[in-house]
Amino acid sequence: MTSPRDAGLKLLREHALIAGNPVTGASRIAVDDPATGDVIGHVPDLGAAETERAITAAADAFPDWSRSDPHARAQILRDWAALVDENTDGLAALMALENGKPFAEAKGEVAYANGFLKWFAGEAERLLGETQDSPLGHLILTFRQAVGPCALITPWNFPAAMLTRKLGPAFAAGCTAVVKPASQTPFTAIALAELADRAGLPKGVLNVVTGDAATIGGVLTASPLIRKLSFTGSTPVGRKLAEQCAPTLKRVSMELGGAAPLIVFTDADLEHAAEETVKGKFRNAGQTCVCPNRVYVEALVAAEYARVLAEKVAALTVGGAFEDGVKVGPLIEDKALDKVEAHLAALKKDGAKVLTGGGRHERGGRFFQPTVTLGGDDALFREEETFGPLVPVFPFESEDEVVAKANDSPFGLASYLFTRDLDRAMRIGRRIEAGMCGVNTGLISTPVAPFGGVKQSGYGREGSVHGIDEYVDVKAVTLALK
Ligand code: SIN
């Protein structure tokens, strides 16, 4: 029987993809397994010339694809989704190898990713327009038409889901794409592209370029042929890309950093709140933009909540993706550990108590102990996301104080509230400056909910009925009727 690891390696392709053709380059980028540091393969280090070729391929494919029957596009998305379902173990294993997340969690991501293909297949069939009488006596018809060839730049933390969350709506709308996956995790994107090809996606509709992010991003953003950029990643990089898109006035959507507050009130079910905190925080070892970065607990119950949380966190098994029962994998690279360590040191300096964990894991390498602290200063955690397995708990006294703290951050992506008081949930849910708010849940990500932020967390929405709007222009045709 094939092991999951072998199923993953079977899908590993060491080439990029332009106009349906595999492309290899003279120089190569090594991709490693974060659990061991061992190189699992290489991808080509492509540059400006190949990126231009990919853009031309996407532009050449655009007229036919954008005018194709949306039902046919929906069918291709569904066929692609069926192949993704069939290859779940292989895709999950490949992702686990290059990203380090536990295999079971990677399978969950494949299902999540595939949800976007299935959802947007339906949206392709619902690209509805409107009719309206004009005061000039005309009839106005509106059409939602594909924006054009798109540049899609995706991160390493969700190598499958962040890709399909962009490609699903792009293809449903009739856009073509040049994808630049993160250099740490390119193989999942390439494998997905190969499955799309097998599902009958016409050549040139999807192109994948690997290589230096700044070079490729520079060419994609400068090109007048690219009409839209969608980026998921850090706020500083997003800001730079948005600047680079300004001269050609591209449509831009940005899913950037977060520093999510999670607030627990005295009336909450503390056991449940702690359980959900663990679910939200330790997905991908704390390396998600939406995970709680700072936990505020009403002073009366702060010690009790922190105790229950620490107990649950201490029980999380740390290890390699394919080991039994593992819940928390390694971090993506060495400098990620330095950041978690620096955040922990700042807390300790401010008088926080470490309740569990507290440093690098005894396994060494890129493993960090799942850590819970109580007390200290929250200022750093409003300004910077830790992106690692550290949960700082800060007591608070009043609703106004905690809402002010939650909002006193440059970011506004996710937020979480735990309370049994529905009035309070609605009141705070509306006051909180964030694109998303989970009430009594730590998990808010699904293809059917709008995903996106406010402030320095970016703009635009992915998933849900809104996701396709990022990939269409509204065209008005005015009919003078006799
Ligand atoms: C992210 O971390 O950027 C995305 C997380 C998600 O989709 O839940």
mmCIF file of N, CA and C and ligand atoms in Angstrom, residues 112 116 155 157-158 161-162 165 232-233 255-257 283-284 287-291 385 387 413 416 436 443-446 451 462, ligand 1:
data_model
loop_
_atom_site.group_PDB
_atom_site.id
_atom_site.type_symbol
_atom_site.label_atom_id
_atom_site.label_comp_id
_atom_site.label_asym_id
_atom_site.label_seq_id
_atom_site.Cartn_x
_atom_site.Cartn_y
_atom_site.Cartn_z
ATOM 1 N N TYR A 112 -10.989 22.247 2.633
ATOM 2 C CA TYR A 112 -11.293 23.688 2.695
ATOM 3 C C TYR A 112 -11.010 24.328 1.314
ATOM 4 N N PHE A 116 -13.726 26.008 -2.138
ATOM 5 C CA PHE A 116 -13.760 27.226 -2.965
ATOM 6 C C PHE A 116 -14.036 26.888 -4.432
ATOM 7 N N PRO A 155 0.589 32.765 -0.301
ATOM 8 C CA PRO A 155 1.543 32.558 0.797
ATOM 9 C C PRO A 155 1.826 31.077 1.073
ATOM 10 N N ASN A 157 1.489 29.638 4.124
ATOM 11 C CA ASN A 157 0.827 29.039 5.292
ATOM 12 C C ASN A 157 -0.396 28.187 4.920
ATOM 13 N N PHE A 158 -1.055 28.531 3.798
ATOM 14 C CA PHE A 158 -2.153 27.700 3.282
ATOM 15 C C PHE A 158 -1.913 27.513 1.778
ATOM 16 N N ALA A 161 -5.389 26.359 -0.042
ATOM 17 C CA ALA A 161 -6.630 27.139 0.125
ATOM 18 C C ALA A 161 -6.501 28.586 -0.359
ATOM 19 N N MET A 162 -5.304 29.180 -0.149
ATOM 20 C CA MET A 162 -5.175 30.575 -0.582
ATOM 21 C C MET A 162 -5.138 30.674 -2.107
ATOM 22 N N ARG A 165 -8.926 29.939 -3.306
ATOM 23 C CA ARG A 165 -9.799 31.050 -2.912
ATOM 24 C C ARG A 165 -9.689 32.197 -3.925
ATOM 25 N N THR A 232 -2.069 37.637 -0.924
ATOM 26 C CA THR A 232 -2.199 37.277 0.486
ATOM 27 C C THR A 232 -0.805 37.184 1.062
ATOM 28 N N GLY A 233 -0.552 37.961 2.117
ATOM 29 C CA GLY A 233 0.773 37.944 2.725
ATOM 30 C C GLY A 233 0.913 39.079 3.716
ATOM 31 N N GLU A 255 -5.120 40.635 1.187
ATOM 32 C CA GLU A 255 -5.452 39.956 2.444
ATOM 33 C C GLU A 255 -4.142 39.910 3.225
ATOM 34 N N LEU A 256 -4.037 40.804 4.212
ATOM 35 C CA LEU A 256 -2.734 41.055 4.831
ATOM 36 C C LEU A 256 -2.696 40.602 6.296
ATOM 37 N N GLY A 257 -1.799 41.187 7.042
ATOM 38 C CA GLY A 257 -1.586 40.723 8.412
ATOM 39 C C GLY A 257 -2.748 41.008 9.349
ATOM 40 N N ARG A 283 -3.970 26.149 14.782
ATOM 41 C CA ARG A 283 -4.029 25.768 13.369
ATOM 42 C C ARG A 283 -2.702 26.201 12.742
ATOM 43 N N ASN A 284 -2.084 25.306 12.020
ATOM 44 C CA ASN A 284 -0.826 25.625 11.347
ATOM 45 C C ASN A 284 0.209 26.183 12.336
ATOM 46 N N GLN A 287 0.509 29.867 12.747
ATOM 47 C CA GLN A 287 0.963 30.668 11.599
ATOM 48 C C GLN A 287 -0.206 30.974 10.665
ATOM 49 N N THR A 288 -1.209 31.668 11.173
ATOM 50 C CA THR A 288 -2.317 32.116 10.328
ATOM 51 C C THR A 288 -2.578 33.586 10.631
ATOM 52 N N CYS A 289 -3.111 34.283 9.624
ATOM 53 C CA CYS A 289 -3.382 35.719 9.809
ATOM 54 C C CYS A 289 -4.578 35.950 10.717
ATOM 55 N N VAL A 290 -5.436 34.925 10.835
ATOM 56 C CA VAL A 290 -6.666 35.113 11.608
ATOM 57 C C VAL A 290 -6.573 34.581 13.029
ATOM 58 N N CYS A 291 -5.467 33.946 13.393
ATOM 59 C CA CYS A 291 -5.462 33.318 14.721
ATOM 60 C C CYS A 291 -5.355 34.382 15.814
ATOM 61 N N GLU A 385 2.019 40.681 14.654
ATOM 62 C CA GLU A 385 1.509 39.312 14.833
ATOM 63 C C GLU A 385 2.690 38.383 15.141
ATOM 64 N N PHE A 387 2.753 35.040 14.842
ATOM 65 C CA PHE A 387 2.837 33.972 13.839
ATOM 66 C C PHE A 387 3.563 32.748 14.391
ATOM 67 N N LEU A 413 -8.267 42.349 10.989
ATOM 68 C CA LEU A 413 -8.697 41.200 10.183
ATOM 69 C C LEU A 413 -9.754 40.404 10.964
ATOM 70 N N TYR A 416 -12.544 37.811 17.979
ATOM 71 C CA TYR A 416 -13.341 36.731 18.591
ATOM 72 C C TYR A 416 -13.892 37.199 19.934
ATOM 73 N N MET A 436 -13.892 40.495 10.341
ATOM 74 C CA MET A 436 -14.585 39.265 10.733
ATOM 75 C C MET A 436 -14.616 39.160 12.252
ATOM 76 N N LEU A 443 -13.216 29.278 15.083
ATOM 77 C CA LEU A 443 -13.028 28.928 13.667
ATOM 78 C C LEU A 443 -14.034 29.705 12.807
ATOM 79 N N ILE A 444 -13.555 30.589 11.972
ATOM 80 C CA ILE A 444 -14.461 31.428 11.180
ATOM 81 C C ILE A 444 -14.267 31.234 9.682
ATOM 82 N N SER A 445 -13.303 30.391 9.308
ATOM 83 C CA SER A 445 -12.951 30.286 7.885
ATOM 84 C C SER A 445 -13.779 29.222 7.190
ATOM 85 N N THR A 446 -14.493 29.607 6.176
ATOM 86 C CA THR A 446 -15.260 28.692 5.337
ATOM 87 C C THR A 446 -15.463 29.363 3.992
ATOM 88 N N PHE A 451 -14.306 36.706 3.583
ATOM 89 C CA PHE A 451 -13.030 36.735 4.300
ATOM 90 C C PHE A 451 -12.269 37.977 3.880
ATOM 91 N N GLU A 462 -12.754 37.737 -0.010
ATOM 92 C CA GLU A 462 -12.602 36.461 -0.717
ATOM 93 C C GLU A 462 -13.663 35.494 -0.208
HETATM 94 C C1 SIN B 1 -4.533 33.236 6.359
HETATM 95 O O1 SIN B 1 -3.915 32.992 7.376
HETATM 96 O O2 SIN B 1 -4.123 34.061 5.545
HETATM 97 C C2 SIN B 1 -5.814 32.544 5.986
HETATM 98 C C3 SIN B 1 -6.409 31.754 7.043
HETATM 99 C C4 SIN B 1 -7.756 31.169 6.675
HETATM 100 O O3 SIN B 1 -8.198 31.146 5.530
HETATM 101 O O4 SIN B 1 -8.396 30.723 7.605
#
